[in-house]
Each structure stands twice: as structure tokens, then as C-alpha cells.
PDB file of C-alpha atoms in Angstrom:
ATOM      1  CA  UNK A   1      18.342  13.929   6.478  1.00 62.00           C
ATOM      2  CA  UNK A   2      16.257  11.708   9.031  1.00 90.00           C
ATOM      3  CA  UNK A   3      13.200  10.505   7.398  1.00 97.00           C
ATOM      4  CA  UNK A   4      10.984   8.542   9.625  1.00 98.00           C
ATOM      5  CA  UNK A   5      10.351   4.821   8.926  1.00 98.00           C
ATOM      6  CA  UNK A   6       7.102   4.066   9.904  1.00 98.00           C
ATOM      7  CA  UNK A   7       6.300   0.151  10.663  1.00 98.00           C
ATOM      8  CA  UNK A   8       2.533  -1.597  10.678  1.00 98.00           C
ATOM      9  CA  UNK A   9       2.555  -4.379  13.200  1.00 98.00           C
ATOM     10  CA  UNK A  10      -0.113  -6.218  15.164  1.00 98.00           C
ATOM     11  CA  UNK A  11       0.455  -6.515  18.745  1.00 98.00           C
ATOM     12  CA  UNK A  12      -0.131  -9.890  18.962  1.00 96.00           C
ATOM     13  CA  UNK A  13       2.512 -10.227  16.398  1.00 96.00           C
ATOM     14  CA  UNK A  14       6.001  -9.436  18.661  1.00 97.00           C
ATOM     15  CA  UNK A  15       7.855 -11.836  16.448  1.00 97.00           C
ATOM     16  CA  UNK A  16       7.585 -10.161  13.718  1.00 97.00           C
ATOM     17  CA  UNK A  17       8.174  -7.005  15.397  1.00 98.00           C
ATOM     18  CA  UNK A  18      11.778  -7.706  17.047  1.00 98.00           C
ATOM     19  CA  UNK A  19      12.588  -9.529  13.758  1.00 98.00           C
ATOM     20  CA  UNK A  20      11.825  -6.432  11.500  1.00 98.00           C
ATOM     21  CA  UNK A  21      13.478  -4.154  14.293  1.00 98.00           C
ATOM     22  CA  UNK A  22      16.546  -6.855  13.626  1.00 98.00           C
ATOM     23  CA  UNK A  23      16.973  -6.145   9.636  1.00 98.00           C
ATOM     24  CA  UNK A  24      16.213  -2.540   9.913  1.00 98.00           C
ATOM     25  CA  UNK A  25      19.584  -2.163  12.819  1.00 98.00           C
ATOM     26  CA  UNK A  26      21.230  -3.539   9.463  1.00 98.00           C
ATOM     27  CA  UNK A  27      20.835  -1.131   7.524  1.00 98.00           C
ATOM     28  CA  UNK A  28      20.579   1.882  10.236  1.00 97.00           C
ATOM     29  CA  UNK A  29      16.970   2.138  10.211  1.00 98.00           C
ATOM     30  CA  UNK A  30      15.051   2.421  13.504  1.00 98.00           C
ATOM     31  CA  UNK A  31      11.501   1.885  12.950  1.00 98.00           C
ATOM     32  CA  UNK A  32       8.672   3.613  14.742  1.00 98.00           C
ATOM     33  CA  UNK A  33       6.505   1.142  15.545  1.00 98.00           C
ATOM     34  CA  UNK A  34       2.626   1.923  14.462  1.00 98.00           C
ATOM     35  CA  UNK A  35       0.107  -0.316  16.256  1.00 98.00           C
ATOM     36  CA  UNK A  36      -1.984  -2.208  13.516  1.00 98.00           C
ATOM     37  CA  UNK A  37      -5.598  -2.652  13.427  1.00 98.00           C
ATOM     38  CA  UNK A  38      -7.072  -6.480  14.300  1.00 97.00           C
ATOM     39  CA  UNK A  39      -9.521  -6.470  12.390  1.00 97.00           C
ATOM     40  CA  UNK A  40     -10.535 -10.121  13.485  1.00 96.00           C
ATOM     41  CA  UNK A  41     -11.101  -8.570  16.996  1.00 97.00           C
ATOM     42  CA  UNK A  42     -13.430  -6.608  15.474  1.00 97.00           C
ATOM     43  CA  UNK A  43     -17.177  -8.073  14.886  1.00 97.00           C
ATOM     44  CA  UNK A  44     -18.257  -6.810  10.950  1.00 95.00           C
ATOM     45  CA  UNK A  45     -21.199  -4.956  11.772  1.00 95.00           C
ATOM     46  CA  UNK A  46     -19.120  -2.736  13.835  1.00 97.00           C
ATOM     47  CA  UNK A  47     -17.277  -2.489  10.550  1.00 97.00           C
ATOM     48  CA  UNK A  48     -17.329   1.966  10.059  1.00 96.00           C
ATOM     49  CA  UNK A  49     -16.220   3.797   6.809  1.00 97.00           C
ATOM     50  CA  UNK A  50     -16.772   0.456   5.113  1.00 98.00           C
ATOM     51  CA  UNK A  51     -18.506   0.263   2.359  1.00 98.00           C
ATOM     52  CA  UNK A  52     -19.789  -3.367   2.063  1.00 96.00           C
ATOM     53  CA  UNK A  53     -21.357  -3.328  -1.305  1.00 96.00           C
ATOM     54  CA  UNK A  54     -18.851  -0.599  -3.514  1.00 97.00           C
ATOM     55  CA  UNK A  55     -15.920  -3.856  -2.239  1.00 97.00           C
ATOM     56  CA  UNK A  56     -18.616  -6.282  -3.502  1.00 96.00           C
ATOM     57  CA  UNK A  57     -19.259  -4.788  -6.585  1.00 97.00           C
ATOM     58  CA  UNK A  58     -16.192  -3.629  -7.553  1.00 97.00           C
ATOM     59  CA  UNK A  59     -13.759  -6.536  -5.869  1.00 96.00           C
ATOM     60  CA  UNK A  60     -16.470  -9.390  -6.799  1.00 96.00           C
ATOM     61  CA  UNK A  61     -15.273 -11.257  -2.914  1.00 95.00           C
ATOM     62  CA  UNK A  62     -16.925 -10.743   0.120  1.00 94.00           C
ATOM     63  CA  UNK A  63     -13.848  -9.305   2.084  1.00 95.00           C
ATOM     64  CA  UNK A  64     -12.044 -10.191   4.883  1.00 95.00           C
ATOM     65  CA  UNK A  65     -11.868  -8.878   8.433  1.00 96.00           C
ATOM     66  CA  UNK A  66      -8.053  -8.807   8.132  1.00 96.00           C
ATOM     67  CA  UNK A  67      -8.571  -6.767   5.363  1.00 96.00           C
ATOM     68  CA  UNK A  68      -9.667  -3.975   7.010  1.00 98.00           C
ATOM     69  CA  UNK A  69      -7.793  -4.138   9.662  1.00 98.00           C
ATOM     70  CA  UNK A  70      -4.854  -3.391   7.385  1.00 98.00           C
ATOM     71  CA  UNK A  71      -6.597  -0.942   5.339  1.00 98.00           C
ATOM     72  CA  UNK A  72      -7.238   0.846   8.799  1.00 98.00           C
ATOM     73  CA  UNK A  73      -3.512   0.408  10.049  1.00 98.00           C
ATOM     74  CA  UNK A  74      -2.144   2.105   6.716  1.00 98.00           C
ATOM     75  CA  UNK A  75      -4.896   5.089   7.734  1.00 98.00           C
ATOM     76  CA  UNK A  76      -3.656   5.082  11.049  1.00 98.00           C
ATOM     77  CA  UNK A  77       0.190   5.866   9.900  1.00 98.00           C
ATOM     78  CA  UNK A  78      -0.657   8.303   7.111  1.00 98.00           C
ATOM     79  CA  UNK A  79      -2.147  10.274  10.755  1.00 98.00           C
ATOM     80  CA  UNK A  80       1.139   9.695  12.058  1.00 98.00           C
ATOM     81  CA  UNK A  81       2.762  11.629   9.191  1.00 98.00           C
ATOM     82  CA  UNK A  82       0.050  14.042   8.952  1.00 98.00           C
ATOM     83  CA  UNK A  83       0.085  14.668  13.036  1.00 98.00           C
ATOM     84  CA  UNK A  84       4.108  15.018  12.880  1.00 96.00           C
ATOM     85  CA  UNK A  85       4.739  17.172  10.364  1.00 93.00           C
ATOM     86  CA  UNK A  86       7.093  15.117   8.697  1.00 91.00           C
ATOM     87  CA  UNK A  87       8.018  16.703   5.311  1.00 96.00           C
ATOM     88  CA  UNK A  88       8.975  12.677   4.289  1.00 98.00           C
ATOM     89  CA  UNK A  89       8.153   9.048   5.192  1.00 98.00           C
ATOM     90  CA  UNK A  90       8.307   5.470   4.502  1.00 98.00           C
ATOM     91  CA  UNK A  91       5.362   3.621   5.786  1.00 99.00           C
ATOM     92  CA  UNK A  92       6.214  -0.426   5.860  1.00 98.00           C
ATOM     93  CA  UNK A  93       3.971  -3.482   6.637  1.00 98.00           C
ATOM     94  CA  UNK A  94       6.334  -5.968   9.313  1.00 98.00           C
ATOM     95  CA  UNK A  95       7.512  -8.416   6.558  1.00 97.00           C
ATOM     96  CA  UNK A  96       9.360  -5.750   4.756  1.00 98.00           C
ATOM     97  CA  UNK A  97      13.588  -6.375   4.898  1.00 98.00           C
ATOM     98  CA  UNK A  98      15.649  -4.106   3.532  1.00 98.00           C
ATOM     99  CA  UNK A  99      17.932  -3.805   0.946  1.00 98.00           C
ATOM    100  CA  UNK A 100      21.454  -2.387   1.752  1.00 98.00           C
ATOM    101  CA  UNK A 101      21.554   0.423   0.126  1.00 98.00           C
ATOM    102  CA  UNK A 102      18.126   1.274   1.307  1.00 98.00           C
ATOM    103  CA  UNK A 103      19.350   4.797   3.170  1.00 98.00           C
ATOM    104  CA  UNK A 104      21.019   6.730   0.048  1.00 98.00           C
ATOM    105  CA  UNK A 105      18.629   5.619  -2.424  1.00 98.00           C
ATOM    106  CA  UNK A 106      15.820   6.178  -0.121  1.00 98.00           C
ATOM    107  CA  UNK A 107      17.041  10.465   0.419  1.00 98.00           C
ATOM    108  CA  UNK A 108      18.165  10.444  -3.187  1.00 98.00           C
ATOM    109  CA  UNK A 109      14.236  10.207  -3.686  1.00 98.00           C
ATOM    110  CA  UNK A 110      12.686  12.806  -1.582  1.00 98.00           C
ATOM    111  CA  UNK A 111      15.008  15.247  -3.465  1.00 98.00           C
ATOM    112  CA  UNK A 112      13.665  14.747  -6.823  1.00 98.00           C
ATOM    113  CA  UNK A 113      11.605  17.598  -8.304  1.00 96.00           C
ATOM    114  CA  UNK A 114       8.924  18.039  -8.583  1.00 95.00           C
ATOM    115  CA  UNK A 115       8.369  15.531  -5.656  1.00 96.00           C
ATOM    116  CA  UNK A 116       5.727  12.707  -6.432  1.00 98.00           C
ATOM    117  CA  UNK A 117       3.167  12.423  -3.419  1.00 98.00           C
ATOM    118  CA  UNK A 118       3.896   8.550  -2.870  1.00 98.00           C
ATOM    119  CA  UNK A 119       7.070   6.560  -4.931  1.00 99.00           C
ATOM    120  CA  UNK A 120       5.986   2.632  -4.304  1.00 98.00           C
ATOM    121  CA  UNK A 121       9.819   1.082  -3.094  1.00 98.00           C
ATOM    122  CA  UNK A 122       8.350  -2.717  -3.646  1.00 98.00           C
ATOM    123  CA  UNK A 123       5.635  -4.776  -6.180  1.00 98.00           C
ATOM    124  CA  UNK A 124       4.572  -7.911  -6.983  1.00 96.00           C
ATOM    125  CA  UNK A 125       4.884  -6.878 -10.568  1.00 96.00           C
ATOM    126  CA  UNK A 126       5.564  -4.223 -13.002  1.00 97.00           C
ATOM    127  CA  UNK A 127       4.197  -3.921 -16.828  1.00 96.00           C
ATOM    128  CA  UNK A 128       4.536  -1.251 -19.627  1.00 97.00           C
ATOM    129  CA  UNK A 129       6.842   0.828 -17.073  1.00 98.00           C
ATOM    130  CA  UNK A 130       6.942   4.010 -18.393  1.00 98.00           C
ATOM    131  CA  UNK A 131      10.112   6.001 -16.674  1.00 98.00           C
ATOM    132  CA  UNK A 132       9.056   9.320 -15.427  1.00 98.00           C
ATOM    133  CA  UNK A 133      12.208  10.274 -13.409  1.00 98.00           C
ATOM    134  CA  UNK A 134      15.749   9.611 -12.585  1.00 98.00           C
ATOM    135  CA  UNK A 135      16.837  10.186  -8.710  1.00 98.00           C
ATOM    136  CA  UNK A 136      20.398  11.078  -8.061  1.00 98.00           C
ATOM    137  CA  UNK A 137      21.383   7.977  -6.632  1.00 98.00           C
ATOM    138  CA  UNK A 138      20.110   6.569 -10.457  1.00 98.00           C
ATOM    139  CA  UNK A 139      16.761   5.663  -9.513  1.00 98.00           C
ATOM    140  CA  UNK A 140      14.260   5.490 -12.389  1.00 98.00           C
ATOM    141  CA  UNK A 141      10.955   5.887 -10.965  1.00 98.00           C
ATOM    142  CA  UNK A 142       7.857   5.579 -13.179  1.00 98.00           C
ATOM    143  CA  UNK A 143       4.339   4.031 -13.441  1.00 98.00           C
ATOM    144  CA  UNK A 144       2.782   1.175 -15.157  1.00 98.00           C
ATOM    145  CA  UNK A 145       0.309   0.488 -17.863  1.00 97.00           C
ATOM    146  CA  UNK A 146      -0.812  -2.555 -16.720  1.00 97.00           C
ATOM    147  CA  UNK A 147      -1.701  -3.623 -12.928  1.00 96.00           C
ATOM    148  CA  UNK A 148      -2.745  -3.564 -10.281  1.00 97.00           C
ATOM    149  CA  UNK A 149       1.074  -3.746  -9.441  1.00 97.00           C
ATOM    150  CA  UNK A 150      -0.092  -5.528  -6.095  1.00 95.00           C
ATOM    151  CA  UNK A 151       1.611  -4.901  -2.465  1.00 97.00           C
ATOM    152  CA  UNK A 152       1.664  -2.019  -0.440  1.00 98.00           C
ATOM    153  CA  UNK A 153       4.383  -3.523   1.678  1.00 98.00           C
ATOM    154  CA  UNK A 154       6.236  -0.383   1.783  1.00 98.00           C
ATOM    155  CA  UNK A 155       6.093   3.161   0.197  1.00 99.00           C
ATOM    156  CA  UNK A 156       7.574   6.783   0.545  1.00 98.00           C
ATOM    157  CA  UNK A 157       4.956   9.255   1.258  1.00 98.00           C
ATOM    158  CA  UNK A 158       5.268  13.544   1.246  1.00 98.00           C
ATOM    159  CA  UNK A 159       3.058  14.692   4.450  1.00 98.00           C
ATOM    160  CA  UNK A 160       0.817  16.567   1.707  1.00 98.00           C
ATOM    161  CA  UNK A 161       0.575  13.441  -0.325  1.00 98.00           C
ATOM    162  CA  UNK A 162      -0.801  11.145   3.002  1.00 98.00           C
ATOM    163  CA  UNK A 163      -3.436  14.526   3.646  1.00 98.00           C
ATOM    164  CA  UNK A 164      -4.921  14.078   0.053  1.00 98.00           C
ATOM    165  CA  UNK A 165      -4.640   9.990   0.767  1.00 98.00           C
ATOM    166  CA  UNK A 166      -6.506  10.522   4.229  1.00 97.00           C
ATOM    167  CA  UNK A 167      -8.784  12.792   2.606  1.00 97.00           C
ATOM    168  CA  UNK A 168      -9.223  10.357  -0.641  1.00 98.00           C
ATOM    169  CA  UNK A 169      -9.234   6.259   0.617  1.00 98.00           C
ATOM    170  CA  UNK A 170     -12.952   6.497   2.954  1.00 98.00           C
ATOM    171  CA  UNK A 171     -14.424   4.829   2.827  1.00 98.00           C
ATOM    172  CA  UNK A 172     -13.179   1.430   1.790  1.00 98.00           C
ATOM    173  CA  UNK A 173     -14.318   0.029  -1.759  1.00 98.00           C
ATOM    174  CA  UNK A 174     -11.076  -2.246  -1.918  1.00 98.00           C
ATOM    175  CA  UNK A 175      -8.072  -3.349  -0.336  1.00 98.00           C
ATOM    176  CA  UNK A 176      -6.055  -0.945   0.520  1.00 98.00           C
ATOM    177  CA  UNK A 177      -3.467  -1.713  -1.656  1.00 98.00           C
ATOM    178  CA  UNK A 178      -5.072  -1.099  -5.077  1.00 98.00           C
ATOM    179  CA  UNK A 179      -6.809   1.911  -3.412  1.00 98.00           C
ATOM    180  CA  UNK A 180      -3.679   3.069  -3.130  1.00 98.00           C
ATOM    181  CA  UNK A 181      -2.319   2.861  -6.438  1.00 97.00           C
ATOM    182  CA  UNK A 182      -5.073   4.557  -8.136  1.00 98.00           C
ATOM    183  CA  UNK A 183      -3.837   7.868  -8.180  1.00 98.00           C
ATOM    184  CA  UNK A 184      -6.285   9.055 -11.435  1.00 97.00           C
ATOM    185  CA  UNK A 185      -8.995   8.356  -8.512  1.00 97.00           C
ATOM    186  CA  UNK A 186      -7.743   9.254  -5.327  1.00 97.00           C
ATOM    187  CA  UNK A 187      -5.479  13.125  -7.207  1.00 97.00           C
ATOM    188  CA  UNK A 188      -2.671  12.055  -5.682  1.00 97.00           C
ATOM    189  CA  UNK A 189       0.509  11.859  -7.795  1.00 98.00           C
ATOM    190  CA  UNK A 190       1.872   7.814  -7.527  1.00 98.00           C
ATOM    191  CA  UNK A 191       4.978   6.748  -8.510  1.00 98.00           C
ATOM    192  CA  UNK A 192       7.294   3.561  -8.256  1.00 98.00           C
ATOM    193  CA  UNK A 193      10.862   2.168  -8.410  1.00 98.00           C
ATOM    194  CA  UNK A 194      11.720   0.278 -11.397  1.00 98.00           C
ATOM    195  CA  UNK A 195      14.288  -1.469  -8.789  1.00 98.00           C
ATOM    196  CA  UNK A 196      12.543  -2.317  -5.168  1.00 98.00           C
ATOM    197  CA  UNK A 197      14.500  -0.443  -2.603  1.00 98.00           C
ATOM    198  CA  UNK A 198      12.707  -3.433  -0.264  1.00 98.00           C
ATOM    199  CA  UNK A 199      12.739  -7.290  -0.380  1.00 97.00           C
ATOM    200  CA  UNK A 200       9.686  -9.241   2.035  1.00 95.00           C
ATOM    201  CA  UNK A 201      10.553 -11.966   3.992  1.00 95.00           C
ATOM    202  CA  UNK A 202       9.485 -15.042   3.539  1.00 83.00           C
ATOM    203  CA  UNK A 203       6.373 -15.444   6.424  1.00 71.00           C
ATOM    204  CA  UNK A 204       2.763 -16.403   7.094  1.00 60.00           C
ATOM    205  CA  UNK A 205       0.371 -14.024   5.663  1.00 66.00           C
ATOM    206  CA  UNK A 206      -1.788 -12.760   8.532  1.00 67.00           C
ATOM    207  CA  UNK A 207      -4.677 -11.551   5.964  1.00 73.00           C
ATOM    208  CA  UNK A 208      -4.798 -14.381   4.001  1.00 64.00           C
ATOM    209  CA  UNK A 209      -3.067 -17.674   5.106  1.00 67.00           C
ATOM    210  CA  UNK A 210      -5.960 -19.725   3.057  1.00 64.00           C
ATOM    211  CA  UNK A 211      -5.894 -17.510  -0.371  1.00 75.00           C
ATOM    212  CA  UNK A 212      -8.672 -15.329  -1.789  1.00 80.00           C
ATOM    213  CA  UNK A 213     -10.125 -18.124  -3.978  1.00 84.00           C
ATOM    214  CA  UNK A 214     -12.805 -19.033  -1.243  1.00 86.00           C
ATOM    215  CA  UNK A 215     -13.833 -15.773  -0.613  1.00 90.00           C
ATOM    216  CA  UNK A 216     -14.382 -14.809  -4.088  1.00 92.00           C
ATOM    217  CA  UNK A 217     -18.406 -14.974  -6.218  1.00 94.00           C
ATOM    218  CA  UNK A 218     -19.111 -17.060  -8.466  1.00 93.00           C
ATOM    219  CA  UNK A 219     -18.580 -15.909 -12.201  1.00 90.00           C
ATOM    220  CA  UNK A 220     -21.714 -14.398 -12.784  1.00 89.00           C
ATOM    221  CA  UNK A 221     -21.869 -12.473 -10.150  1.00 92.00           C
ATOM    222  CA  UNK A 222     -18.645 -10.426 -10.825  1.00 95.00           C
ATOM    223  CA  UNK A 223     -19.662  -9.117 -13.972  1.00 97.00           C
ATOM    224  CA  UNK A 224     -19.951  -5.467 -12.379  1.00 97.00           C
ATOM    225  CA  UNK A 225     -15.996  -6.559 -11.110  1.00 97.00           C
ATOM    226  CA  UNK A 226     -15.212  -6.952 -15.039  1.00 97.00           C
ATOM    227  CA  UNK A 227     -16.934  -3.835 -16.122  1.00 98.00           C
ATOM    228  CA  UNK A 228     -15.140  -2.494 -13.070  1.00 98.00           C
ATOM    229  CA  UNK A 229     -11.538  -3.184 -13.792  1.00 97.00           C
ATOM    230  CA  UNK A 230     -12.014  -2.934 -17.797  1.00 98.00           C
ATOM    231  CA  UNK A 231     -12.770   0.791 -16.847  1.00 98.00           C
ATOM    232  CA  UNK A 232      -9.735   1.269 -14.198  1.00 97.00           C
ATOM    233  CA  UNK A 233      -7.221  -0.171 -16.399  1.00 97.00           C
ATOM    234  CA  UNK A 234      -8.144   1.990 -19.289  1.00 98.00           C
ATOM    235  CA  UNK A 235      -7.636   5.165 -16.985  1.00 98.00           C
ATOM    236  CA  UNK A 236      -4.974   3.836 -15.666  1.00 98.00           C
ATOM    237  CA  UNK A 237      -2.708   3.547 -19.277  1.00 97.00           C
ATOM    238  CA  UNK A 238      -4.137   7.251 -19.433  1.00 97.00           C
ATOM    239  CA  UNK A 239      -2.432   8.086 -16.147  1.00 98.00           C
ATOM    240  CA  UNK A 240       0.652   6.530 -16.846  1.00 98.00           C
ATOM    241  CA  UNK A 241       1.026   7.741 -20.238  1.00 96.00           C
ATOM    242  CA  UNK A 242       0.765  11.217 -18.729  1.00 90.00           C
ATOM    243  CA  UNK A 243       3.574  13.653 -17.578  1.00 71.00           C
TER     244      UNK A 243
END
């Protein structure tokens, strides 16, 4: 089966696209380019589908324009999956690289039954991993008690999953990587592979080259954030424990 691989890439980042195409060709993948939304080119006064107050309360810092653009870029990719009618698709960011056995492992993941709506193919961390199923290629998929896992660099999504996410993930009140994995909130079935199918290339961040620390509120202004995260931690643990 042919599984579309959609790659999110800014128009001004032609070099990143060209390098991604070269990396993908090594594993016989021909990515479909999804033009990214350039949040830095949009006046914050014109940010639509954005809950500014909710973001500040939930996340405890000022939002970044690039985060806004990244979020809408993933929504654009989900729209592609829905409109194309593909049963599955992979969505990656342009700093993704592919393990040499990417395709056979990916195809085996599409045959899991019941099929998860989303399978994350890369994470920054995996703590408290609880296995749920094993693919024919030997990949164990599951959920983690601890989180967030970090990164939306690459994931496999079904068309049904894309529909669920598209309906539930707007308006924006969290960065996309955090919102994506909150299956207990948006209702999609989210799992992750214990061993990644992707790896990240070393490149400068297009979202926050200076890091996130300058955007954080003082600690006393982050009390609502702490309460939200505490509640979410319990909900994550309960979600991970479910079958």
C-alpha cells in the first residue's frame, strides 16, 4: 500500500525542503509538501481560532507567532488527509529523518486492529510506557503515564483520526504538540511507538531559536497553569491505563 507522507515546510525554507527530499529518497519515500503557515507574517491582531486568554492560563507564557503558524500548518495537513480520502497518512515536520526500515514498519502499523487514530512516531521522552499492542514488524505501541511526551515531528494518522482532531483542536489554547497527545480531551485514540521510526536532524529551531524562557510569566502568574497541568497529569495517567 502507498501511504502519503506529508511534510510541512515554510516557503522561505527551500533548503530544508530540499534536504528532506534527499533524506526521504534514501528510504524510497516521496513526500508531499504542505506549505506551512508563516505565523511571523501574520499580525497577532489577526490571529483567528486563537484563545489568547486560554493559552496564557493553560501554558503560563506568551504565545509565539511561530507556534501559531506551526499549529495551523498541522491543521492544514489534517485537511489534506480528510480531503484526499486517504485511509492513512504520515505528517512530518521538515526536520524529520527516517530510519532505514521506516516503510515496512510503517505499513505494519497500519494493519493494527483495532486501529488507533494516531500513532506518534517520535517523542522527546517516554516515561511510564504501558504497552497496548505489537505490530507484525515488532513495534510495540502504547501510552505513557508521564508527560507531555514532546514533539509533533511525525505521526501516522487515519482519516477518521484527522476528522476527530480537526473538529476538536480549534480554537488554539496550547502548543500543537501538547494538544495532539491529549486524547482524553479531544477523543481520538492516541498511542506512540516505543522505538521511534524517525529521528531529528540537527537544525536551528524555526519556532523558538532563543528558547522559551523569555516568554514565561513570573511564577505567581503561573498558578492556574500548575493547576491545569496537575489535573491533566491525572487524566493522562487514567488514559494511559485504559485498554
